[in-house]
Short mmCIF file of N, CA and C in Angstrom, two decimals:
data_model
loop_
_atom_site.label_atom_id
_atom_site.label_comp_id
_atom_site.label_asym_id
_atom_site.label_seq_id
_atom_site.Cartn_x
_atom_site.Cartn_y
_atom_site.Cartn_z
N UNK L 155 93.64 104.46 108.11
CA UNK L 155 93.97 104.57 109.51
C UNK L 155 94.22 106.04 109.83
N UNK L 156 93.33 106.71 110.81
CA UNK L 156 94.05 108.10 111.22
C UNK L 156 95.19 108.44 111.95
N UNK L 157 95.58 109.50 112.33
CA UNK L 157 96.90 110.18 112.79
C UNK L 157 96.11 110.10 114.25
N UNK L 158 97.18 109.24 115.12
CA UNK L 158 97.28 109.38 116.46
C UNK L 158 98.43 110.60 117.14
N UNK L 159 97.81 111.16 117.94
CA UNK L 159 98.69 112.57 118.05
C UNK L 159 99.23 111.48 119.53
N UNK L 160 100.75 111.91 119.29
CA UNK L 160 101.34 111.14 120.58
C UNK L 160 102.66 112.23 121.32
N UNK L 161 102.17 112.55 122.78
CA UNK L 161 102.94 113.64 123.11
C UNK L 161 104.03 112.48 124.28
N UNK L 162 105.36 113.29 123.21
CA UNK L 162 106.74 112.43 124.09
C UNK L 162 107.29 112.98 125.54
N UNK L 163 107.18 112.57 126.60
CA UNK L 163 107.33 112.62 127.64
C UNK L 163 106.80 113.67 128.47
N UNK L 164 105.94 113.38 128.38
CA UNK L 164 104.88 113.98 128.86
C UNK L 164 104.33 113.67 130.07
N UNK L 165 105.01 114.43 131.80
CA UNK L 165 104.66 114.02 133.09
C UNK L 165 105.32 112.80 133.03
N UNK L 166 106.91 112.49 132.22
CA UNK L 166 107.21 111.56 133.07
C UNK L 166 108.34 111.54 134.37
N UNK L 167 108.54 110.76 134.98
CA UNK L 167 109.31 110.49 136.40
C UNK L 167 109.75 108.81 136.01
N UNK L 168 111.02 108.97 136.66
CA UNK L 168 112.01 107.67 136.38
C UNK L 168 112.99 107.63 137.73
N UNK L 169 112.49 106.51 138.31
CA UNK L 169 113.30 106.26 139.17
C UNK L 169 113.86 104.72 138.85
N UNK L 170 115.02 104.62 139.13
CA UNK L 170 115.51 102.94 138.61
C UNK L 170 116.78 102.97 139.91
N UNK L 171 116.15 102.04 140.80
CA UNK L 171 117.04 101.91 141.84
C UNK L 171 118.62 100.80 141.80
N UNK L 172 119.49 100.78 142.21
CA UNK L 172 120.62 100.23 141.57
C UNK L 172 120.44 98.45 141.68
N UNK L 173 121.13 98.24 140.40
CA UNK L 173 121.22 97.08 140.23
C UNK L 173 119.49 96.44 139.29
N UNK L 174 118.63 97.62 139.64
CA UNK L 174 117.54 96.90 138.68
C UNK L 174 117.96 97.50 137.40
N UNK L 175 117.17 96.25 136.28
CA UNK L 175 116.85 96.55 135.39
C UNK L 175 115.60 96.48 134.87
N UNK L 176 115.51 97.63 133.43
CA UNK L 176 114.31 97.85 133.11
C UNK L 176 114.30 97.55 131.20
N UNK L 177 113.47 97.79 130.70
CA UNK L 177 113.03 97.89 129.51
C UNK L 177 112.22 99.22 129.24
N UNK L 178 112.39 100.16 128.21
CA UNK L 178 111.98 101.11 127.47
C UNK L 178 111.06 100.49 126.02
N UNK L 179 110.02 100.74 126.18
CA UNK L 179 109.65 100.15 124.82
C UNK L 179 108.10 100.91 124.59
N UNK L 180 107.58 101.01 123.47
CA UNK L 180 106.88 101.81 123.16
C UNK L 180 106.73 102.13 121.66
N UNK L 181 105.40 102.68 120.62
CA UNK L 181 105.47 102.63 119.89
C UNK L 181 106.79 104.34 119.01
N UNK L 182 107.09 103.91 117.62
CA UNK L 182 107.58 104.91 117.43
C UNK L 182 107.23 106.89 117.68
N UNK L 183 107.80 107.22 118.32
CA UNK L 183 107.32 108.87 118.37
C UNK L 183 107.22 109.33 119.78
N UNK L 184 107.22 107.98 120.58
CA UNK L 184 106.49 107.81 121.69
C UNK L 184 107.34 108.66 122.84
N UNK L 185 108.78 108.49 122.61
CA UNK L 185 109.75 109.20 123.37
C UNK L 185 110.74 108.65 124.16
N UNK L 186 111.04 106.84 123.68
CA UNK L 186 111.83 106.07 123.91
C UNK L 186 113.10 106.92 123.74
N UNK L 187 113.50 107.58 122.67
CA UNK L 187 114.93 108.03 122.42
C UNK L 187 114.99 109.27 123.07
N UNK L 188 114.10 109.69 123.30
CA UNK L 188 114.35 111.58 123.85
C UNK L 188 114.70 111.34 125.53
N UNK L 189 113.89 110.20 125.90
CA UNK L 189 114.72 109.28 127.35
C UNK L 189 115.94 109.29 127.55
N UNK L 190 115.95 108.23 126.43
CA UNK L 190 117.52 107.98 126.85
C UNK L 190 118.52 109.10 126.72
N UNK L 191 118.25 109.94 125.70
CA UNK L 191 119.16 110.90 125.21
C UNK L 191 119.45 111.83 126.81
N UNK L 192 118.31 112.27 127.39
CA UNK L 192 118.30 112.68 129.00
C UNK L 192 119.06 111.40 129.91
N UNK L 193 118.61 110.29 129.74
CA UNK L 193 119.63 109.37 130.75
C UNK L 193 120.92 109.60 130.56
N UNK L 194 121.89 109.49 129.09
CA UNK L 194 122.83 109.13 129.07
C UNK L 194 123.16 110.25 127.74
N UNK L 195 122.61 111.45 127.76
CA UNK L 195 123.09 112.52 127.08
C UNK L 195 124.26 111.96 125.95
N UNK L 196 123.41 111.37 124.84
CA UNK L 196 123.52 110.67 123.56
C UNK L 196 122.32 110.59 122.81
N UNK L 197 123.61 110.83 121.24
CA UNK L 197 122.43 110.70 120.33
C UNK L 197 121.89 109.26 120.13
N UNK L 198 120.57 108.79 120.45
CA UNK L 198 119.61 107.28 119.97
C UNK L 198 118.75 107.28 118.68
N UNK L 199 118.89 106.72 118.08
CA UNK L 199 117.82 106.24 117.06
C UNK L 199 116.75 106.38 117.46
N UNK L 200 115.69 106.91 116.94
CA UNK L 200 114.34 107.42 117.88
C UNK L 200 113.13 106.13 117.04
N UNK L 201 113.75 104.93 116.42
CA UNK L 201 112.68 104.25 115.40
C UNK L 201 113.02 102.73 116.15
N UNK L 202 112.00 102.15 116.33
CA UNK L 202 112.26 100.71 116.99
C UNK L 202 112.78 100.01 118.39
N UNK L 203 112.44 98.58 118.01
CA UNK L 203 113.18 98.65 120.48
C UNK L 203 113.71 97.57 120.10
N UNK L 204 114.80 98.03 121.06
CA UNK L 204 116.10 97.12 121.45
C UNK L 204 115.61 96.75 123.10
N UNK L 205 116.72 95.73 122.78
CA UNK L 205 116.27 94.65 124.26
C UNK L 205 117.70 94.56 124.48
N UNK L 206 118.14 94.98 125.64
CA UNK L 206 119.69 95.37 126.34
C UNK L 206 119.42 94.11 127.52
N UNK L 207 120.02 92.70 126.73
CA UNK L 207 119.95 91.36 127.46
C UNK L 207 121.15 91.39 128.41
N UNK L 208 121.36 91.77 129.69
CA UNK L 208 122.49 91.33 130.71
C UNK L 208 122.64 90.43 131.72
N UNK L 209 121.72 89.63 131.48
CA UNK L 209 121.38 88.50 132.17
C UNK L 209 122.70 87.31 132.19
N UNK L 210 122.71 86.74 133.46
CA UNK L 210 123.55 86.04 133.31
C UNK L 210 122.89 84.36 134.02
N UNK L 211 122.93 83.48 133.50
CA UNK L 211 121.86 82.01 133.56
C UNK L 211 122.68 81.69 135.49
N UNK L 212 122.63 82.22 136.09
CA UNK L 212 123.13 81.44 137.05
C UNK L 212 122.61 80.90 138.03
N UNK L 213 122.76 79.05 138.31
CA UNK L 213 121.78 78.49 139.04
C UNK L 213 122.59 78.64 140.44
N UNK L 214 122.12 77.34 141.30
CA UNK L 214 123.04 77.62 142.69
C UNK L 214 123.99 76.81 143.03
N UNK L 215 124.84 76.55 141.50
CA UNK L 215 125.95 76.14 141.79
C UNK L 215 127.01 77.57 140.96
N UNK L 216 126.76 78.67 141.10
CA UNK L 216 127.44 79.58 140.35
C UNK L 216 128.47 79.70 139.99
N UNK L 217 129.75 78.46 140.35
CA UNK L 217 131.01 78.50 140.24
C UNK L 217 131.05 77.57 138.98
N UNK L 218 129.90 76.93 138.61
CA UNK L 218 129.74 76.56 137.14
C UNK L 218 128.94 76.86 135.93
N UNK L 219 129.36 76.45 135.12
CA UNK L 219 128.80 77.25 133.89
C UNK L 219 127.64 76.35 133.54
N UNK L 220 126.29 77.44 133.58
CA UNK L 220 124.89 76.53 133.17
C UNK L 220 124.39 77.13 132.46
N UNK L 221 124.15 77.27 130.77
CA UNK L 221 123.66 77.93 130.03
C UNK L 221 122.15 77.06 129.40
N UNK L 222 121.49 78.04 129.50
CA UNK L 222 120.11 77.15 128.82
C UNK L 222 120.26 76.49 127.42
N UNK L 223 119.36 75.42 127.50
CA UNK L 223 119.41 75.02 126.51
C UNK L 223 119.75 75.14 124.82
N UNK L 224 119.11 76.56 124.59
CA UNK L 224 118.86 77.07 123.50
C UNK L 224 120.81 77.68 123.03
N UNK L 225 121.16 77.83 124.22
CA UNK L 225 122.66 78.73 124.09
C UNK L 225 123.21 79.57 125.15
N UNK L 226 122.10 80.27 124.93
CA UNK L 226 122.15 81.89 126.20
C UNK L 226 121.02 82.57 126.44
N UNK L 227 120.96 83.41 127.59
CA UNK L 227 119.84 84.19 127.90
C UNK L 227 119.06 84.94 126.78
N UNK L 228 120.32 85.40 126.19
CA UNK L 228 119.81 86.35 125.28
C UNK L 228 119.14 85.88 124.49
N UNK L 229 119.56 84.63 123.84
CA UNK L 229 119.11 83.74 122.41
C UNK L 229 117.67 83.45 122.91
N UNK L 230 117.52 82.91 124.37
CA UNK L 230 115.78 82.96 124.69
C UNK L 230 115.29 84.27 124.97
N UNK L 231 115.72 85.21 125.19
CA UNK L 231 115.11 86.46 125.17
C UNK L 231 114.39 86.86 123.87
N UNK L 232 115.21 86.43 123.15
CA UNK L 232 114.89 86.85 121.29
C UNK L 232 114.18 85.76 120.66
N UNK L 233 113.96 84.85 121.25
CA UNK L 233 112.98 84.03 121.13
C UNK L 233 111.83 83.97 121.47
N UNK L 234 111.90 84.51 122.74
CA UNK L 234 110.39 85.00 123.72
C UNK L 234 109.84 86.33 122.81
N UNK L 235 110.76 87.41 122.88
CA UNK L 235 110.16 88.25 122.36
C UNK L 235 109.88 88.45 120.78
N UNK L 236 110.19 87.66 120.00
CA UNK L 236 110.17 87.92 118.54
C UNK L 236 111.08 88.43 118.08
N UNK L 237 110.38 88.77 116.49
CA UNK L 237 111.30 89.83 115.73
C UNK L 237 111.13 91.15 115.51
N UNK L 238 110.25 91.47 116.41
CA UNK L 238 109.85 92.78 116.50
C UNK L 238 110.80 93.93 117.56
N UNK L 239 111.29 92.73 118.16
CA UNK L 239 112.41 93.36 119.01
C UNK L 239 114.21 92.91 119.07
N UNK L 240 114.84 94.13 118.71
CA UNK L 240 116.22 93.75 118.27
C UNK L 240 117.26 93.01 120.09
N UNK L 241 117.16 92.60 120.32
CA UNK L 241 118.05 91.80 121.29
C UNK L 241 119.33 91.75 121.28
N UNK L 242 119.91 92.56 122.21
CA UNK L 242 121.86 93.27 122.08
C UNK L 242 121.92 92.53 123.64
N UNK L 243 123.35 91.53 123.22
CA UNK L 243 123.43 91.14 124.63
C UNK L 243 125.23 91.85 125.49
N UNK L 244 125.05 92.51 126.27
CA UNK L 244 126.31 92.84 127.00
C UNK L 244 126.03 93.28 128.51
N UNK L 245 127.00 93.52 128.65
CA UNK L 245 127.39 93.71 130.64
C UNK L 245 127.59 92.62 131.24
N UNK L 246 127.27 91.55 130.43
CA UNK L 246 127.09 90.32 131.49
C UNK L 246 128.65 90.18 132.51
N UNK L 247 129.57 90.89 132.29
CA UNK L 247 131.15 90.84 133.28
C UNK L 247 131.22 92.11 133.81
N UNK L 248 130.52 92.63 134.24
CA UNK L 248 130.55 94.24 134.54
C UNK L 248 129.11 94.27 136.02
N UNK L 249 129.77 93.74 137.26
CA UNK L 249 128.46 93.57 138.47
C UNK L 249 127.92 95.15 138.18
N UNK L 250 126.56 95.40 138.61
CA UNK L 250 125.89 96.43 138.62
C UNK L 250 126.17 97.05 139.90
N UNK L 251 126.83 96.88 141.03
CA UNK L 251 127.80 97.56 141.79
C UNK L 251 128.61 98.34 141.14
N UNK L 252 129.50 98.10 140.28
CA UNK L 252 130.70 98.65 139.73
C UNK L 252 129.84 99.70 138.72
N UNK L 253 128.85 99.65 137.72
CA UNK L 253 128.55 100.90 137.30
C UNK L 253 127.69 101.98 138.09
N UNK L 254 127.37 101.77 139.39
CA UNK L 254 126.95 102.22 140.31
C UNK L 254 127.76 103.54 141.23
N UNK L 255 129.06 102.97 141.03
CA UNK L 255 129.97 103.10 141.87
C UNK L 255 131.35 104.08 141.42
N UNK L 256 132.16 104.81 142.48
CA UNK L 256 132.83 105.64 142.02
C UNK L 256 134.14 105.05 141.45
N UNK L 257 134.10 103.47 141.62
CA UNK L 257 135.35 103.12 141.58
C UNK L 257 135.74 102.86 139.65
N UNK L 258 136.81 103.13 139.32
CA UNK L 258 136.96 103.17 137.91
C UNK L 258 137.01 102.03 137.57
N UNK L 259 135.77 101.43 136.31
CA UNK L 259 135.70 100.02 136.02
C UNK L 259 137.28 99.84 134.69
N UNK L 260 137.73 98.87 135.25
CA UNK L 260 139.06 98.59 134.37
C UNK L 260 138.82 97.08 133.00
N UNK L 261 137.08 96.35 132.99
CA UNK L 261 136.90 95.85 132.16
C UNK L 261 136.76 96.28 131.46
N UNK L 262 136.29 95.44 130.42
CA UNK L 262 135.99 95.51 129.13
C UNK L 262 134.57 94.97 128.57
N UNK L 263 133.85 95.31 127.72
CA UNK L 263 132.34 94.92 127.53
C UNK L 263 132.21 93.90 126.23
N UNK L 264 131.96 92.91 126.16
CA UNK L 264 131.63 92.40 124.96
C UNK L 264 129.94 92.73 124.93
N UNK L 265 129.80 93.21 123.44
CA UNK L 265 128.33 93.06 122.73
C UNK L 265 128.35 92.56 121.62
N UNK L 266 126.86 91.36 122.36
CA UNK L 266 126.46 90.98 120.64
C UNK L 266 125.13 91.29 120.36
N UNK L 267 124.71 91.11 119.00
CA UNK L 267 123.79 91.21 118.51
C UNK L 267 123.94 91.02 116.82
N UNK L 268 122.42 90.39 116.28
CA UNK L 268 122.58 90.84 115.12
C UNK L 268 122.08 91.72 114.50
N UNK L 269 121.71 93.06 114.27
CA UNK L 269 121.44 93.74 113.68
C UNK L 269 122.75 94.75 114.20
N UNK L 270 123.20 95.34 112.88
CA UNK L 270 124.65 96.59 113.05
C UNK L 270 123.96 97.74 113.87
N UNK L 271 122.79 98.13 113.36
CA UNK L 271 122.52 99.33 114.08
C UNK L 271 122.09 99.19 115.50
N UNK L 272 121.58 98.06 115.88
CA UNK L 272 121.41 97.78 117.34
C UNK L 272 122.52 98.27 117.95
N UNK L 273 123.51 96.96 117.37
CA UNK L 273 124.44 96.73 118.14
C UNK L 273 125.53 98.24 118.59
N UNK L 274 125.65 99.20 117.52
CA UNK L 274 125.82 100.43 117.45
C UNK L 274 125.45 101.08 118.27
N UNK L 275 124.44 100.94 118.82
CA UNK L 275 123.59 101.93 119.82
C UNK L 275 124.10 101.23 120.78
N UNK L 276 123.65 100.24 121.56
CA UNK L 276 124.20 99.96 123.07
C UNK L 276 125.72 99.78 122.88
N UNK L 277 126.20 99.78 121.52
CA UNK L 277 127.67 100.62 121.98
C UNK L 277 128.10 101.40 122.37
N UNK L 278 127.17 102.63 121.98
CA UNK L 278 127.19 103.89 122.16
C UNK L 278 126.79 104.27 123.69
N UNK L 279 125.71 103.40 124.12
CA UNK L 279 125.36 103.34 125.45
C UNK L 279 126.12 103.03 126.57
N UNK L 280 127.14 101.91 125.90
CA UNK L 280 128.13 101.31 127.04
C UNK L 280 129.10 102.34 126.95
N UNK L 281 129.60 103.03 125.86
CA UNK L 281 130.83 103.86 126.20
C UNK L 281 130.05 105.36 126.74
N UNK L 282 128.90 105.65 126.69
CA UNK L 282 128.83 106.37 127.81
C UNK L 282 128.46 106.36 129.28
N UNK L 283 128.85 105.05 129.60
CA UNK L 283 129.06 104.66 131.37
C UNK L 283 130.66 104.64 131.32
N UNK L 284 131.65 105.27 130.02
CA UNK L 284 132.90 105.36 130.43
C UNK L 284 133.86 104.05 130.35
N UNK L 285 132.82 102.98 129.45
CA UNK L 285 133.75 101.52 129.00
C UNK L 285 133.88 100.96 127.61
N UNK L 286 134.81 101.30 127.75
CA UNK L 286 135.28 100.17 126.46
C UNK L 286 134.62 98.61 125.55
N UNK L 287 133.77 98.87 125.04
CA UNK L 287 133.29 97.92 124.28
C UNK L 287 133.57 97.57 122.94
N UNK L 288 133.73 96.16 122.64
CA UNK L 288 133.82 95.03 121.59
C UNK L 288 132.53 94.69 121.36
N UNK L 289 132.56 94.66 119.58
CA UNK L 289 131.53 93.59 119.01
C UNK L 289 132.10 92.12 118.97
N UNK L 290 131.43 91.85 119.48
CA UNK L 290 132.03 90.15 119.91
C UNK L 290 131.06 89.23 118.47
N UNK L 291 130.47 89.69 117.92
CA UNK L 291 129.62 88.84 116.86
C UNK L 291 127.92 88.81 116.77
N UNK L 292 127.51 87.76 116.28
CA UNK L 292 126.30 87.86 116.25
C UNK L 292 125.72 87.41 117.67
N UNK L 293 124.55 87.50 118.07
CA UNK L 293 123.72 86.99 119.10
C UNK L 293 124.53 85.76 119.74
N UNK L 294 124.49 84.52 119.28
CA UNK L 294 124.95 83.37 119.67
C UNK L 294 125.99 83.46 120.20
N UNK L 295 127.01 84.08 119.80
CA UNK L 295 127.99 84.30 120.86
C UNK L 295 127.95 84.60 122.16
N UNK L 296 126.68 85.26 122.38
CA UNK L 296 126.19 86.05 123.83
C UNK L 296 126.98 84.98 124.91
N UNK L 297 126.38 83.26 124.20
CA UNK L 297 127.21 82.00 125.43
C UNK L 297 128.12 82.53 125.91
N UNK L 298 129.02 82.73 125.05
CA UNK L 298 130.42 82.90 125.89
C UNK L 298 130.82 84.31 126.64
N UNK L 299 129.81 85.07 127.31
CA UNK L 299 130.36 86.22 127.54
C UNK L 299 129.55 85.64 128.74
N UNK L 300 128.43 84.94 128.73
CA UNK L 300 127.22 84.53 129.74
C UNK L 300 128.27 83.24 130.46
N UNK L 301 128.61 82.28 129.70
CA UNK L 301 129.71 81.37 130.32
C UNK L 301 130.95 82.00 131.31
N UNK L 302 131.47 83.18 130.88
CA UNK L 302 132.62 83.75 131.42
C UNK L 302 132.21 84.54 132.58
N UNK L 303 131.00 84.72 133.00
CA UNK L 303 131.14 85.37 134.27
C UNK L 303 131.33 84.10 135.44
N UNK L 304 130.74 82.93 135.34
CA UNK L 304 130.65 81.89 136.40
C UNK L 304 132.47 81.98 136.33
N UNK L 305 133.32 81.88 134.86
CA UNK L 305 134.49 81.74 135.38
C UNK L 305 135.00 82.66 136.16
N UNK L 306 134.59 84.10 136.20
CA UNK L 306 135.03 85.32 136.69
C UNK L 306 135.23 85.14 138.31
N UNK L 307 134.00 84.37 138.36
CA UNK L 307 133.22 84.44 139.95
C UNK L 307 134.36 83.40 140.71
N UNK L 308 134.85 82.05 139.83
CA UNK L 308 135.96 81.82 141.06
C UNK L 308 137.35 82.44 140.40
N UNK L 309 137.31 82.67 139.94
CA UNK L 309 138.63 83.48 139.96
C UNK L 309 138.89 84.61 141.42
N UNK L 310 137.43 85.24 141.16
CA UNK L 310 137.66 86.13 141.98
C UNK L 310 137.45 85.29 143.44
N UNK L 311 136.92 84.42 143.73
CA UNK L 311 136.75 83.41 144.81
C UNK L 311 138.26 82.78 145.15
N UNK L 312 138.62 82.54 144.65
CA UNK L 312 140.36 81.57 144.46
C UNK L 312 141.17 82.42 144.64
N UNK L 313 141.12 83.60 144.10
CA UNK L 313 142.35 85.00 144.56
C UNK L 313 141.88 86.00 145.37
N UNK L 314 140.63 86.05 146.20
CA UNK L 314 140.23 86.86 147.10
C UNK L 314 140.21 87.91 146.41
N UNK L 315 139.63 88.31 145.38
CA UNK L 315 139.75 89.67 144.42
C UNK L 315 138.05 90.47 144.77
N UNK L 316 138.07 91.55 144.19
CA UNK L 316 136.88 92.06 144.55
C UNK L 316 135.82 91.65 143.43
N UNK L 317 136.97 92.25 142.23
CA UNK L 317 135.76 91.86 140.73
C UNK L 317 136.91 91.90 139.90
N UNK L 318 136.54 90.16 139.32
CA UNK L 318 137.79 90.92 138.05
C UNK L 318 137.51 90.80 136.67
N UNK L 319 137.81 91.03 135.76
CA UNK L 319 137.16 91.20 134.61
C UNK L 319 138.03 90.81 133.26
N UNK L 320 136.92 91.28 132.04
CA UNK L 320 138.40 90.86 130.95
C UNK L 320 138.65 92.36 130.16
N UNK L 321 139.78 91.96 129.62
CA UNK L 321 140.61 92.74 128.71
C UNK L 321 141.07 92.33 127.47
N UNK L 322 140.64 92.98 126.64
CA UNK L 322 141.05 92.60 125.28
C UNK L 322 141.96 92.83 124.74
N UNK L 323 143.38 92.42 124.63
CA UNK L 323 144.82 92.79 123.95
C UNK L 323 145.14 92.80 122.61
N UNK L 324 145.97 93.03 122.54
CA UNK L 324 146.49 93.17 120.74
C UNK L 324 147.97 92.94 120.68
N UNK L 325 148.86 92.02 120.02
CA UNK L 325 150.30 92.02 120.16
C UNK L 325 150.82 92.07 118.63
#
C-alpha cells in the first residue's frame, strides 16, 4: 500500500451554531486533534474517533422517562456505529443554552464510556467548558444520566426553576 500524503487543516472554516451538534471524524493524520486543540485549546490524542453521545431519548411526554430499548442513546449509538468508534456519553444535564451562555453552570457532568482513554479525553473536554466531571462507569450507565434529565425537567417545572442540575457530594 503507498503513502497517502494528507495535509491537516487545510482551508478549513467551522461554524457550529448554538445548540447544534456535530461529529469530527476522519482518518488518522487527518487533523481531527489539531481542531480541537484550536476549539478548546487542549492537548487531544491525535489517533482514533470518539463519538461525544449527548443525546437525551425524549418523546412527547418529556416529564417521563423513555429510554430505548437497548438502555440508552448512547448504547444505540455504539451499536449503529461499531467498534471502530469509541462512544463517551455526557452533557446529557447540562441544556446547550447554559454552555452557550455567560451564566456560571453550577452542575455537574457525568461521563461514561468504556474505553479509559476515551473517557479521559471528553473529560478533558468537559473541564475545559469550566465543569466539573465524574466517571460515572462504563457505557451502560449512560441510562441513568439519560433517565435523569426527564427528572430534571419537572423538577424544574414543579419549582419554577430555570435549570437545575446535579451535584455530586462527599460526607
Amino acid at each position: 500500500m503507498g503513502k497517502i500524503d494528507v495535509s491537516a487543516l487545510s482551508g478549513v472554516s467551522l461554524y457550529i451554531k448554538q445548540g447544534e451538534m456535530i461529529s469530527i471524524v476522519g482518518p488518522s493524520g487527518s487533523g481531527k486533534s489539531t481542531l480541537l486543540n484550536c476549539i478548546f485549546r487542549s492537548e487531544i490524542p491525535s489517533e482514533g474517533k470518539i463519538m461525544i453521545d449527548t443525546t437525551v431519548p425524549l418523546q412527547k411526554i418529556v416529564t417521563k422517562v423513555q429510554l430505548p430499548t437497548i438502555g440508552s442513546s448512547a448504547m444505540e449509538a455504539q451499536k449503529i456505529l461499531g467498534n471502530e468508534v469509541e462512544v463517551v456519553s455526557a452533557l446529557q444535564n447540562i441544556g446547550s443554552h447554559l454552555v452557550s451562555s455567560e451564566d456560571t453552570i453550577k452542575a455537574e457532568v457525568l461521563v461514561t464510556g468504556n474505553n479509559k482513554g476515551s473517557v479521559e479525553t471528553v473529560m478533558s473536554l468537559v473541564s475545559c467548558l469550566g465543569l466539573k466531571c465524574w466517571h460515572a462507569g462504563d457505557l451502560e450507565n449512560s441510562a441513568a444520566a439519560e433517565a435523569l434529565t426527564s427528572v430534571l425537567i419537572v423538577i424544574n417545572k414543579n419549582h419554577k426553576l430555570k435549570s437545575s442540575g446535579i451535584k455530586i457530594t462527599s460526607h
